[in-house]
CSV table of C-alpha atoms in Angstrom, one decimal:
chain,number,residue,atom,x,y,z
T,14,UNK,CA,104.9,35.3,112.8
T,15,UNK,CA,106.3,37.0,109.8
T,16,UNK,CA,106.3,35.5,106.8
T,17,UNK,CA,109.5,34.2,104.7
T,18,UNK,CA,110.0,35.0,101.1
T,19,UNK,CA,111.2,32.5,99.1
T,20,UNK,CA,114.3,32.3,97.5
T,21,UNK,CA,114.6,31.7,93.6
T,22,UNK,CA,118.0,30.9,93.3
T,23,UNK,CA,120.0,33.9,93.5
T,24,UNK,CA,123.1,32.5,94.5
T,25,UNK,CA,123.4,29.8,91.9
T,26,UNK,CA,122.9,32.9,89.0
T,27,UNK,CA,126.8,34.0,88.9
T,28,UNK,CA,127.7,30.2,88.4
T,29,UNK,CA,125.1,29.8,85.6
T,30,UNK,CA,125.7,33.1,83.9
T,31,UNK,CA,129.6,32.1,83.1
T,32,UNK,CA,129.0,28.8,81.3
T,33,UNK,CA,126.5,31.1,78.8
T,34,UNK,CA,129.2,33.9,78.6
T,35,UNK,CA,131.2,30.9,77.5
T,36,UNK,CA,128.6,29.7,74.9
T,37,UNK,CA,128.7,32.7,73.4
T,38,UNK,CA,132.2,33.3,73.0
T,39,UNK,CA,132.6,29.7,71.4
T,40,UNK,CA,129.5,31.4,68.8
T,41,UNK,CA,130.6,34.9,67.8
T,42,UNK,CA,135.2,34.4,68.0
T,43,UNK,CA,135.0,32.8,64.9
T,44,UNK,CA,132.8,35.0,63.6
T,45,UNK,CA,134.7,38.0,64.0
T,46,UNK,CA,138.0,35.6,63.4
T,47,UNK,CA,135.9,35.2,59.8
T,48,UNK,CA,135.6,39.1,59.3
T,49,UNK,CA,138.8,39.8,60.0
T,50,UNK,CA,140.5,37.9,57.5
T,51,UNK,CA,138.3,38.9,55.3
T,52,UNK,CA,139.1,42.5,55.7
T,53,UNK,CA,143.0,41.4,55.0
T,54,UNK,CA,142.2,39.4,52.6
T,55,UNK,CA,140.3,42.5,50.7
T,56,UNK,CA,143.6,44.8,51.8
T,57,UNK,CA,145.8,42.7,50.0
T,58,UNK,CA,143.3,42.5,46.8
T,59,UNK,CA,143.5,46.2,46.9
T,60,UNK,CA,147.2,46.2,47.4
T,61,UNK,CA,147.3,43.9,44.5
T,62,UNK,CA,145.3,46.0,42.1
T,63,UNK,CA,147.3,48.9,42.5
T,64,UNK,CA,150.8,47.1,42.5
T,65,UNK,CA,149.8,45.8,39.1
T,66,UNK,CA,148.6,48.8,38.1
T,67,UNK,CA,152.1,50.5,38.6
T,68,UNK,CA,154.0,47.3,37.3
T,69,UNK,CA,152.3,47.7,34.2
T,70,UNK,CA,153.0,51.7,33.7
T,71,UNK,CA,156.5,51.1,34.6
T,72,UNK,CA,156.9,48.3,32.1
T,73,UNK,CA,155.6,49.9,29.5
T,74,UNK,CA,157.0,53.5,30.0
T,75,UNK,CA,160.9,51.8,30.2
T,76,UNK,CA,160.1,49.8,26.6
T,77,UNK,CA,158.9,52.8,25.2
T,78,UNK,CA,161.9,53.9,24.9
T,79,UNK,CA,164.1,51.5,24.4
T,80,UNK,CA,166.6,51.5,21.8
T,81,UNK,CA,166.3,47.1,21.1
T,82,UNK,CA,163.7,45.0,22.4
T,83,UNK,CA,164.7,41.3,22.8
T,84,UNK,CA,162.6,38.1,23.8
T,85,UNK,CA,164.8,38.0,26.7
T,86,UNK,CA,164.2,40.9,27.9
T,87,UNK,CA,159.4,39.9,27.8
T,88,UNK,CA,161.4,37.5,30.8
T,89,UNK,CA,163.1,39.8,32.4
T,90,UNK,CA,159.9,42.2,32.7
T,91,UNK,CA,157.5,39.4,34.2
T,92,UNK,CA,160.3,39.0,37.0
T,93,UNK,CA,160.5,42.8,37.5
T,94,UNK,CA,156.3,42.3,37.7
T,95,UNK,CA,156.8,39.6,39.9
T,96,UNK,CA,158.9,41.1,42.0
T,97,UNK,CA,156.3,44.3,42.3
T,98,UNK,CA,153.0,43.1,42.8
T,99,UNK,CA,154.3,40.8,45.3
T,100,UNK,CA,152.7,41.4,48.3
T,101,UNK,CA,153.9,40.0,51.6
T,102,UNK,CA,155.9,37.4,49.9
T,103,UNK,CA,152.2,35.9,48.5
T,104,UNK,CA,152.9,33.7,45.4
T,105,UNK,CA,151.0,34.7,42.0
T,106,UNK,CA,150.3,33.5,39.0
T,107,UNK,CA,150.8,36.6,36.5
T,108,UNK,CA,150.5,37.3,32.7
T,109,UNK,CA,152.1,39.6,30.7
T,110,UNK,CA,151.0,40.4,27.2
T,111,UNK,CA,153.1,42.8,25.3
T,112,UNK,CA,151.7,44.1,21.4
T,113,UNK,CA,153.5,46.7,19.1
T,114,UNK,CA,151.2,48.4,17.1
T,115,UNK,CA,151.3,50.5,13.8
T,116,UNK,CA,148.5,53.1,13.2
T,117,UNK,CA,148.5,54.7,9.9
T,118,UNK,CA,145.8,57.0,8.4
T,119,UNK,CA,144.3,54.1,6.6
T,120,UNK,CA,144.9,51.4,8.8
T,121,UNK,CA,146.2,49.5,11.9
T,122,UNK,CA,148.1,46.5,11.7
T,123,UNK,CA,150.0,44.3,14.6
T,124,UNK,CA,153.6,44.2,14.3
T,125,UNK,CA,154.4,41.6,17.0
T,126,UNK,CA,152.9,40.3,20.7
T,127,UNK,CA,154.4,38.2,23.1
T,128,UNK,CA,152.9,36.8,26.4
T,129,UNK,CA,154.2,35.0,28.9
T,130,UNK,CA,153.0,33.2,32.1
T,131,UNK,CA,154.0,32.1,35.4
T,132,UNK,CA,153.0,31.1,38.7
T,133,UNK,CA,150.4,28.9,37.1
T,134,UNK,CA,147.8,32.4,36.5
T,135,UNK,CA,144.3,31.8,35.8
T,136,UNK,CA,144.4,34.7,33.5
T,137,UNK,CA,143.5,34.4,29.7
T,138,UNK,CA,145.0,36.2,27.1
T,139,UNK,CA,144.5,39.8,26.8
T,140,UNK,CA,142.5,41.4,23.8
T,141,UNK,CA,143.7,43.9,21.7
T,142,UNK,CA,142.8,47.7,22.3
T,143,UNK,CA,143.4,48.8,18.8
T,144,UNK,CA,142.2,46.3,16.6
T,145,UNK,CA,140.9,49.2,14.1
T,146,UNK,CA,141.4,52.8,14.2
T,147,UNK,CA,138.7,55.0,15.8
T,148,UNK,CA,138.1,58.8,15.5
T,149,UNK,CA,140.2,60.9,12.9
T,150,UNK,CA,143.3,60.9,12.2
T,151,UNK,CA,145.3,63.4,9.8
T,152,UNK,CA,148.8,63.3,8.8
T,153,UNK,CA,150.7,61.5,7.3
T,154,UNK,CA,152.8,60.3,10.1
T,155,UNK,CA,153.2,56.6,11.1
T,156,UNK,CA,151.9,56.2,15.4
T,157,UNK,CA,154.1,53.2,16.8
T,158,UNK,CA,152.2,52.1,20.2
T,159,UNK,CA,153.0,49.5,22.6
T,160,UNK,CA,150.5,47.9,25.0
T,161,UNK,CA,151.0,46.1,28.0
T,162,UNK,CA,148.7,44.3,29.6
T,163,UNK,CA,149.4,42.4,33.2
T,164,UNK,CA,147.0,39.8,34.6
T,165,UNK,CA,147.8,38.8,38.2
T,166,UNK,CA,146.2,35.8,40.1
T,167,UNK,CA,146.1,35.9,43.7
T,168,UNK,CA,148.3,32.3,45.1
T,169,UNK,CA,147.3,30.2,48.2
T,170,UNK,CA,149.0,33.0,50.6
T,171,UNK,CA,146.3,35.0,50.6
T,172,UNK,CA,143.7,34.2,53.5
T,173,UNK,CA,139.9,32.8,52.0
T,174,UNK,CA,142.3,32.1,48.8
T,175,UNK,CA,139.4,30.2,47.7
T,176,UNK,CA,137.1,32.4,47.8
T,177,UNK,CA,139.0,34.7,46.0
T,178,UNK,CA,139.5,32.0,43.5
T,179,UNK,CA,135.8,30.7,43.3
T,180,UNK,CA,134.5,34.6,42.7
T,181,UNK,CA,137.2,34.3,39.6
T,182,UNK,CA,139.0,37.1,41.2
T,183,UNK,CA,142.3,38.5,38.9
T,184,UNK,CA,143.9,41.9,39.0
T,185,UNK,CA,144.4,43.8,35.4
T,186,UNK,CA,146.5,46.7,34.4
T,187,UNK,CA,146.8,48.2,31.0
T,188,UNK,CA,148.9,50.5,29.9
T,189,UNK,CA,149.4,52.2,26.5
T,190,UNK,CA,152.8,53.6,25.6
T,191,UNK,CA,154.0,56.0,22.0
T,192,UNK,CA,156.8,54.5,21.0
T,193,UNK,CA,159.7,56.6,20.9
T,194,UNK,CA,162.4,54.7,18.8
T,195,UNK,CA,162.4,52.1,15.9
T,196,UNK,CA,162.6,49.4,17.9
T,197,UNK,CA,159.0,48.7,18.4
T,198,UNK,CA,158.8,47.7,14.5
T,199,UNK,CA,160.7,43.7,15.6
T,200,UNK,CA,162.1,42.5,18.0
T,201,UNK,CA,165.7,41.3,18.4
């Protein structure tokens, strides 16, 4: 008589192998849900960096050469920065300090600053680039410069926010401008 061999279960093994195909979906979706929104998240931070990078040189290119500067018009640029660094309709807090500065061969001395906030930024105030002069400098000429400095604080739009947020995450631009009229020695 021949002998029989023994079945181990071979037709149960489809049926056992889906519930274990479903264990692991449940384990690795949020996982890659997890890394994917983190890679948007660090597109828009990178977004963000250069938007305020080119908010900043725009702002201070265009009062550079202005013929008045007003308080009214410190307002007007943090909306034009708003409305720049915005990315994907994303609220932000931003900053915006603006200095005039006077650098004579002897000397350098502030002739104004204003800052203004919004968006409820986490930003603090920026510090002065040229708090004394540095190198040589021969003339007798006056140097008028104007520096702009943009903080901008990512809002609850952005995905892992908090994250963001808990790493003390803020975007900077600076940007330093010659002055090209009078009216960076006051303001309106």
């Amino acid at each position: 008589m021949a002998r029989e061999t023994p079945r181990i279960g071979l037709s149960s093994f489809p049926a056992d192998r889906g519930g274990s195909v479903m264990v692991e979906v449940a384990l690795f979706v949020p996982a890659i849900m997890f890394l994917l929104l983190a890679g948007v998240t660090m597109v828009n931070a990178v977004m963000l960096v250069r938007a305020t990078d080119r908010a900043v040189a725009l702002i201070a290119d265009e009062f550079s050469q202005r013929p008045a500067i007003a308080d009214a018009d410190i307002d007007d640029a943090l909306t034009a920065a708003m409305g720049m660094t915005g990315t994907g309709g994303y609220p932000l807090g931003l900053r915006l300090d603006i200095r005039a500065v006077e650098i004579t061969p002897d000397a350098t001395s502030l002739l104004w600053s204003r800052s203004r906030a919004s968006g409820g930024s986490a930003c603090a105030p920026a510090d002065a680039a040229f708090s004394a002069p540095e190198g040589g400098y021969s003339g007798s000429g006056v140097l008028y410069l104007l520096q702009v400095d943009l903080c901008a604080t990512p809002g609850v739009g952005f995905y892992l926010a908090g994250a963001l947020g808990a790493a003390g995450f803020t975007a900077h631009g600076r940007a330093v401008a010659i002055g090209r009229t009078a009216a960076l020695r006051a303001l309106n």
